[in-house]
XYZ file of N, CA, C and O in Angstrom:
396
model
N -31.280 -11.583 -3.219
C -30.623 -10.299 -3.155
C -30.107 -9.861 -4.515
O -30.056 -8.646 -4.709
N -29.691 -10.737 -5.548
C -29.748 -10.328 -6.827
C -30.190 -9.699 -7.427
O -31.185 -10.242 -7.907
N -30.014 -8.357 -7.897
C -30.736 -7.394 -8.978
C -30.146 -6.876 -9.463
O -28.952 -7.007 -9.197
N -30.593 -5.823 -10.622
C -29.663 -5.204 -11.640
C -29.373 -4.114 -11.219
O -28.636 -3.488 -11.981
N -29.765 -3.395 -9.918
C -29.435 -2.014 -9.428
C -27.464 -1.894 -9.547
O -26.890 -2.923 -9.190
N -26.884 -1.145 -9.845
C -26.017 -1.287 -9.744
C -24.807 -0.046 -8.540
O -24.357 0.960 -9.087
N -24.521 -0.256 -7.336
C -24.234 0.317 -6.529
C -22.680 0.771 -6.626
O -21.788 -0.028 -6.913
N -22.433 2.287 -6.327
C -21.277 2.660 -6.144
C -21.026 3.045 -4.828
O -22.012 2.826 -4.124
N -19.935 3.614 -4.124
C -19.308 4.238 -3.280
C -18.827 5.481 -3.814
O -17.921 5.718 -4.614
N -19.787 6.369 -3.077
C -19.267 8.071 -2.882
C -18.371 8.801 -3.621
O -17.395 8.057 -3.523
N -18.061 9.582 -4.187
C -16.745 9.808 -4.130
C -16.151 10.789 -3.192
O -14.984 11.149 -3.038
N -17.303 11.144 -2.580
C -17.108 12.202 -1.175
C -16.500 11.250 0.117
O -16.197 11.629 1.249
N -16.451 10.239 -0.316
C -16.333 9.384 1.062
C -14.827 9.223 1.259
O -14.310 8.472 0.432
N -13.859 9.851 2.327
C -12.941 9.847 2.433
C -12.694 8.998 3.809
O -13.302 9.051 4.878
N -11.433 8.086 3.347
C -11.238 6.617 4.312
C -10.165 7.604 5.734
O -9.811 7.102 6.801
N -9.935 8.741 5.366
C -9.378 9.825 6.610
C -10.063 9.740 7.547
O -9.717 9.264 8.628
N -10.988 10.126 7.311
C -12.466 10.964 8.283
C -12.832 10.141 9.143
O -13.333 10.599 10.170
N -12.642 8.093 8.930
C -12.902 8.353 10.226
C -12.534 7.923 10.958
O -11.418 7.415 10.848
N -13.229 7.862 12.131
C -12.538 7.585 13.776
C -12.955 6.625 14.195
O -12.734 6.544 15.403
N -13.710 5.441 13.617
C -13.670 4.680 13.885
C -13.860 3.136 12.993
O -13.374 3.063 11.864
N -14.377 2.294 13.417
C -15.078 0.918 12.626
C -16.347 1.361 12.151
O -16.702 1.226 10.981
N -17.063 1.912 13.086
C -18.287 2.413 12.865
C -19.055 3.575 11.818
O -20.223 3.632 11.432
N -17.662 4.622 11.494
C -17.827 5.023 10.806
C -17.339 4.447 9.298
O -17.681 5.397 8.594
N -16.914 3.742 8.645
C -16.497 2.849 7.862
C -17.448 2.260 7.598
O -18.090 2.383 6.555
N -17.781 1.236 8.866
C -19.332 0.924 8.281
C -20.554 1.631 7.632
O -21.247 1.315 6.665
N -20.580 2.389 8.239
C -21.972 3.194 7.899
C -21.758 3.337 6.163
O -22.661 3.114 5.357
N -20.149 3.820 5.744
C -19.729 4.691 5.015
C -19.956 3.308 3.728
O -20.555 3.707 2.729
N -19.556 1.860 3.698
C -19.311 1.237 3.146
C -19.899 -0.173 3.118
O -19.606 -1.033 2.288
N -20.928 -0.331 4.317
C -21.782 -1.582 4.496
C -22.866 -1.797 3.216
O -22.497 -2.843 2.682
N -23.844 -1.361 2.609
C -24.581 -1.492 1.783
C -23.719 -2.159 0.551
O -23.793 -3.310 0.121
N -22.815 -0.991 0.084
C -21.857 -1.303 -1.146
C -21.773 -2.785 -0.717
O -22.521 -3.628 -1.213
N -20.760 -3.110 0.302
C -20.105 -4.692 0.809
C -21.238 -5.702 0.673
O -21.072 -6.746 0.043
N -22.344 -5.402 1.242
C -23.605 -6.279 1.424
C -23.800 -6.579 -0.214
O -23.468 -7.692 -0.622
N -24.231 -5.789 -0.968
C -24.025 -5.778 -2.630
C -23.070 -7.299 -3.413
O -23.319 -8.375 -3.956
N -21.766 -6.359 -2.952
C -20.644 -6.823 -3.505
C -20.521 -8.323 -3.485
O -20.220 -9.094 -4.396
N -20.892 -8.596 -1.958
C -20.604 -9.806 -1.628
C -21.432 -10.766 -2.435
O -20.938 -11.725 -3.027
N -22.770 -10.457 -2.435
C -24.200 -11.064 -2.890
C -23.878 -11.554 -4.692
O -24.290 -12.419 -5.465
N -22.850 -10.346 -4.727
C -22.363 -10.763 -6.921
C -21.802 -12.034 -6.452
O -22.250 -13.119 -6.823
N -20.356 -11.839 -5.251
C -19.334 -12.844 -5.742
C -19.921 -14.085 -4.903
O -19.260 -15.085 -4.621
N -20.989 -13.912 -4.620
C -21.323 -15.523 -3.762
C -21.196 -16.565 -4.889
O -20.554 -17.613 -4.825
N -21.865 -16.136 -5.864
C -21.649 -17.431 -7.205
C -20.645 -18.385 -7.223
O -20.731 -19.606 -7.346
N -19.355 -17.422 -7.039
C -18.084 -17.640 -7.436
C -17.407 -18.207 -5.819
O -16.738 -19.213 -5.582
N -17.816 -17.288 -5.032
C -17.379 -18.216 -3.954
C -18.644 -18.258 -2.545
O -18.896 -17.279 -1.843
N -19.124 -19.276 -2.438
C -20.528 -19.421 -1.874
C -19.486 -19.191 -0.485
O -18.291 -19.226 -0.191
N -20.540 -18.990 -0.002
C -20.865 -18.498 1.495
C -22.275 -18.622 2.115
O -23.181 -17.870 1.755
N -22.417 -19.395 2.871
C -23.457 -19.385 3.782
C -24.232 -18.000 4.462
O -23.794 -17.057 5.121
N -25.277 -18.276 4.083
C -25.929 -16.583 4.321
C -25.761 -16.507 5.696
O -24.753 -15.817 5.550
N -25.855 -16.606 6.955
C -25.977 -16.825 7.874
C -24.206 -16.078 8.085
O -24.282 -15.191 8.935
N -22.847 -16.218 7.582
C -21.897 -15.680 7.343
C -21.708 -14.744 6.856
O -20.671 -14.175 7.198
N -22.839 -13.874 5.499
C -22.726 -12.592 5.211
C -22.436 -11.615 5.843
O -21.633 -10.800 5.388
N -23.062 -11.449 7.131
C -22.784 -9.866 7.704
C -21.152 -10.389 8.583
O -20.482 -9.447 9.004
N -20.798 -11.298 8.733
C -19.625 -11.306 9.236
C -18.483 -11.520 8.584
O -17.326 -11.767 8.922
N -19.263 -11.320 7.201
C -18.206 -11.049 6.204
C -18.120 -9.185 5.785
O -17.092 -8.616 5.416
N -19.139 -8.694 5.925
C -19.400 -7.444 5.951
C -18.791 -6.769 6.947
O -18.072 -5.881 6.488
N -18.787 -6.836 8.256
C -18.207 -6.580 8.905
C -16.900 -6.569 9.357
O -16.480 -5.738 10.163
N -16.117 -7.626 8.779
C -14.861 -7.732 8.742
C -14.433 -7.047 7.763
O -13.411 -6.378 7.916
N -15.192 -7.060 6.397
C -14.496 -5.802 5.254
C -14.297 -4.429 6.147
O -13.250 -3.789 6.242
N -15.273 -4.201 6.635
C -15.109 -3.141 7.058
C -14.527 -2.866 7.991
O -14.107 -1.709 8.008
N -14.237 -3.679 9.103
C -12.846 -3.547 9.702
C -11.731 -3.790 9.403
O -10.861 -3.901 10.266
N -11.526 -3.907 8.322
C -10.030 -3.953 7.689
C -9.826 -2.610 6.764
O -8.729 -2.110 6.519
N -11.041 -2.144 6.317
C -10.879 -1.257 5.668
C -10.683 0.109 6.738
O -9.786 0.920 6.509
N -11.378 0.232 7.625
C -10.857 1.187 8.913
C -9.449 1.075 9.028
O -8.694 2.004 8.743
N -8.900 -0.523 9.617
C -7.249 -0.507 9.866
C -6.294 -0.140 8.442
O -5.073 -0.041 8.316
N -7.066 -0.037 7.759
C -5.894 -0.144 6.606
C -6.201 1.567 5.713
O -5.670 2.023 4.700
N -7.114 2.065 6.495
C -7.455 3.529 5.814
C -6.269 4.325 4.929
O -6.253 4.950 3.869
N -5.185 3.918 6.058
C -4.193 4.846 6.018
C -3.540 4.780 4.740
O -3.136 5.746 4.092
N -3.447 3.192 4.331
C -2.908 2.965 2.811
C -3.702 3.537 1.534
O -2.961 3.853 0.602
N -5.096 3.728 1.325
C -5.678 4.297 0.579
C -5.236 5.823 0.156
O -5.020 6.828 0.833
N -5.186 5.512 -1.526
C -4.056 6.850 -1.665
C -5.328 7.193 -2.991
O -5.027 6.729 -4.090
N -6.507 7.863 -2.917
C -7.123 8.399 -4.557
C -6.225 8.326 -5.603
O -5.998 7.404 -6.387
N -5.628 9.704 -5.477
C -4.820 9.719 -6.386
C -3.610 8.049 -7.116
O -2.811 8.060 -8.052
N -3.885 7.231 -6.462
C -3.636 5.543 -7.017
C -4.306 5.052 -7.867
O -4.018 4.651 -8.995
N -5.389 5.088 -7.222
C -7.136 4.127 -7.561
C -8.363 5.201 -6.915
O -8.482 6.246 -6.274
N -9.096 4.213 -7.531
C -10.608 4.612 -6.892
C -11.244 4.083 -5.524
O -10.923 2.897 -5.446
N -12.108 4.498 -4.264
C -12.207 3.688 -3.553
C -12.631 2.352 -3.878
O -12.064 1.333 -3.483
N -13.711 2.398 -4.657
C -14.248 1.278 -4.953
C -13.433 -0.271 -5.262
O -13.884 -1.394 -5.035
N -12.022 0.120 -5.883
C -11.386 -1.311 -7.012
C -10.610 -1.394 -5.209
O -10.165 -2.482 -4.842
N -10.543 -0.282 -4.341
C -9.836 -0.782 -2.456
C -10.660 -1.501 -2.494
O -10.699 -2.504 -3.206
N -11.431 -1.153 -1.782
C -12.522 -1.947 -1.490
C -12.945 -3.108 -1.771
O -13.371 -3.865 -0.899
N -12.893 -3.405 -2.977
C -13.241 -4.659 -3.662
C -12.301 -5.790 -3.598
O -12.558 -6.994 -3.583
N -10.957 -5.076 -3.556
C -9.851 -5.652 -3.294
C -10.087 -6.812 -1.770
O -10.102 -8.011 -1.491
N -10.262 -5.256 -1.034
C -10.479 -5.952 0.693
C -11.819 -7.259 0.926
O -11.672 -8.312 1.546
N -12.957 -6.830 0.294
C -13.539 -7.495 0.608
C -13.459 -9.469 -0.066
O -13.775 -10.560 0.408
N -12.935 -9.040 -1.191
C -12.836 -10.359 -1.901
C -11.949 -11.245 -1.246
O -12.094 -12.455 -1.416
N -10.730 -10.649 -0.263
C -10.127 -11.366 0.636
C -10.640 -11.760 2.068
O -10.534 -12.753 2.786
N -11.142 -10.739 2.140
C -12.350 -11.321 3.210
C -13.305 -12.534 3.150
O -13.705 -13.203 4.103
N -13.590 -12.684 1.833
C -14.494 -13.835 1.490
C -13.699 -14.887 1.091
O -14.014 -16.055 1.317
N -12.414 -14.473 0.354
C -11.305 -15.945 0.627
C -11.366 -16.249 1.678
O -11.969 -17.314 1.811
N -10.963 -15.749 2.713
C -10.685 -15.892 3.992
C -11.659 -16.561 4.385
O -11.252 -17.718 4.494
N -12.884 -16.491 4.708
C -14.102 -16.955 4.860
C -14.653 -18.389 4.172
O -15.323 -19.319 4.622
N -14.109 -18.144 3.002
C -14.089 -19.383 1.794
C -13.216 -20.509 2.302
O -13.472 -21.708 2.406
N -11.841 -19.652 2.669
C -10.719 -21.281 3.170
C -11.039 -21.851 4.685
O -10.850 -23.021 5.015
N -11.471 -20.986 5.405
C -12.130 -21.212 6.508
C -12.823 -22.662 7.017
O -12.535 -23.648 7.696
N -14.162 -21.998 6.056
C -15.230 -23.433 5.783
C -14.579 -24.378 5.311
O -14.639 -25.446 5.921
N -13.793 -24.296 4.143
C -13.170 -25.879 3.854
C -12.351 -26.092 4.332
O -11.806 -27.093 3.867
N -11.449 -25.303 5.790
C -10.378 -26.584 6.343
C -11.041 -26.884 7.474
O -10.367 -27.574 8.239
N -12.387 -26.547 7.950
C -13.518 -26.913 8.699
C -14.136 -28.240 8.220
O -14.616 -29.200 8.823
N -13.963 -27.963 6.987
C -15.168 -29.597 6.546
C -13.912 -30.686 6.181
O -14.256 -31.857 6.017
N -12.720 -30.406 6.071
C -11.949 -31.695 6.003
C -11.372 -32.310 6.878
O -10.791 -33.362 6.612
């Protein structure tokens, strides 16, 4: 999944709009799928765990819409924020599983 394409998020894409998980996803799954695929290096993850790491970004990013302020940040450095804890999360997971 590694390549040099380099992917952004919208700037039309407002975390208001929507009404659900589903729309979040649509809005932010590719980017996440991306994102994740850089930081596997740094923190591996079992492919077989990717999309349920994807999916959980993006349900946190639905519940937490409300905190996203533009005028703060950009979506993208949210986002990146959310998902990299997602993959901690995912990361401490597996190892208090294997000890």
């Amino acid at each position: 999944m590694n390549n040099t394409k380099t992917y952004y998020l919208s700037d039309e894409i407002d975390p208001m709009d929507w009404g659900s998980v589903s729309d979040a996803y649509n809005d932010l799954a590719v980017y996440a799928y991306k994102r994740i695929d850089y930081l596997s290096s740094t923190y591996p993850i079992p492919e077989e765990l990717i999309g349920d790491a994807v999916l959980m970004a993006c349900e946190k990013a639905f519940r937490y819409a409300d905190r996203f302020d533009g005028n703060i940040g950009k979506l993208h450095n949210w986002f990146n924020a959310i998902i990299k804890n997602c993959i901690h999360d995912i990361h401490n997971k597996q190892h208090d599983n294997m000890v």
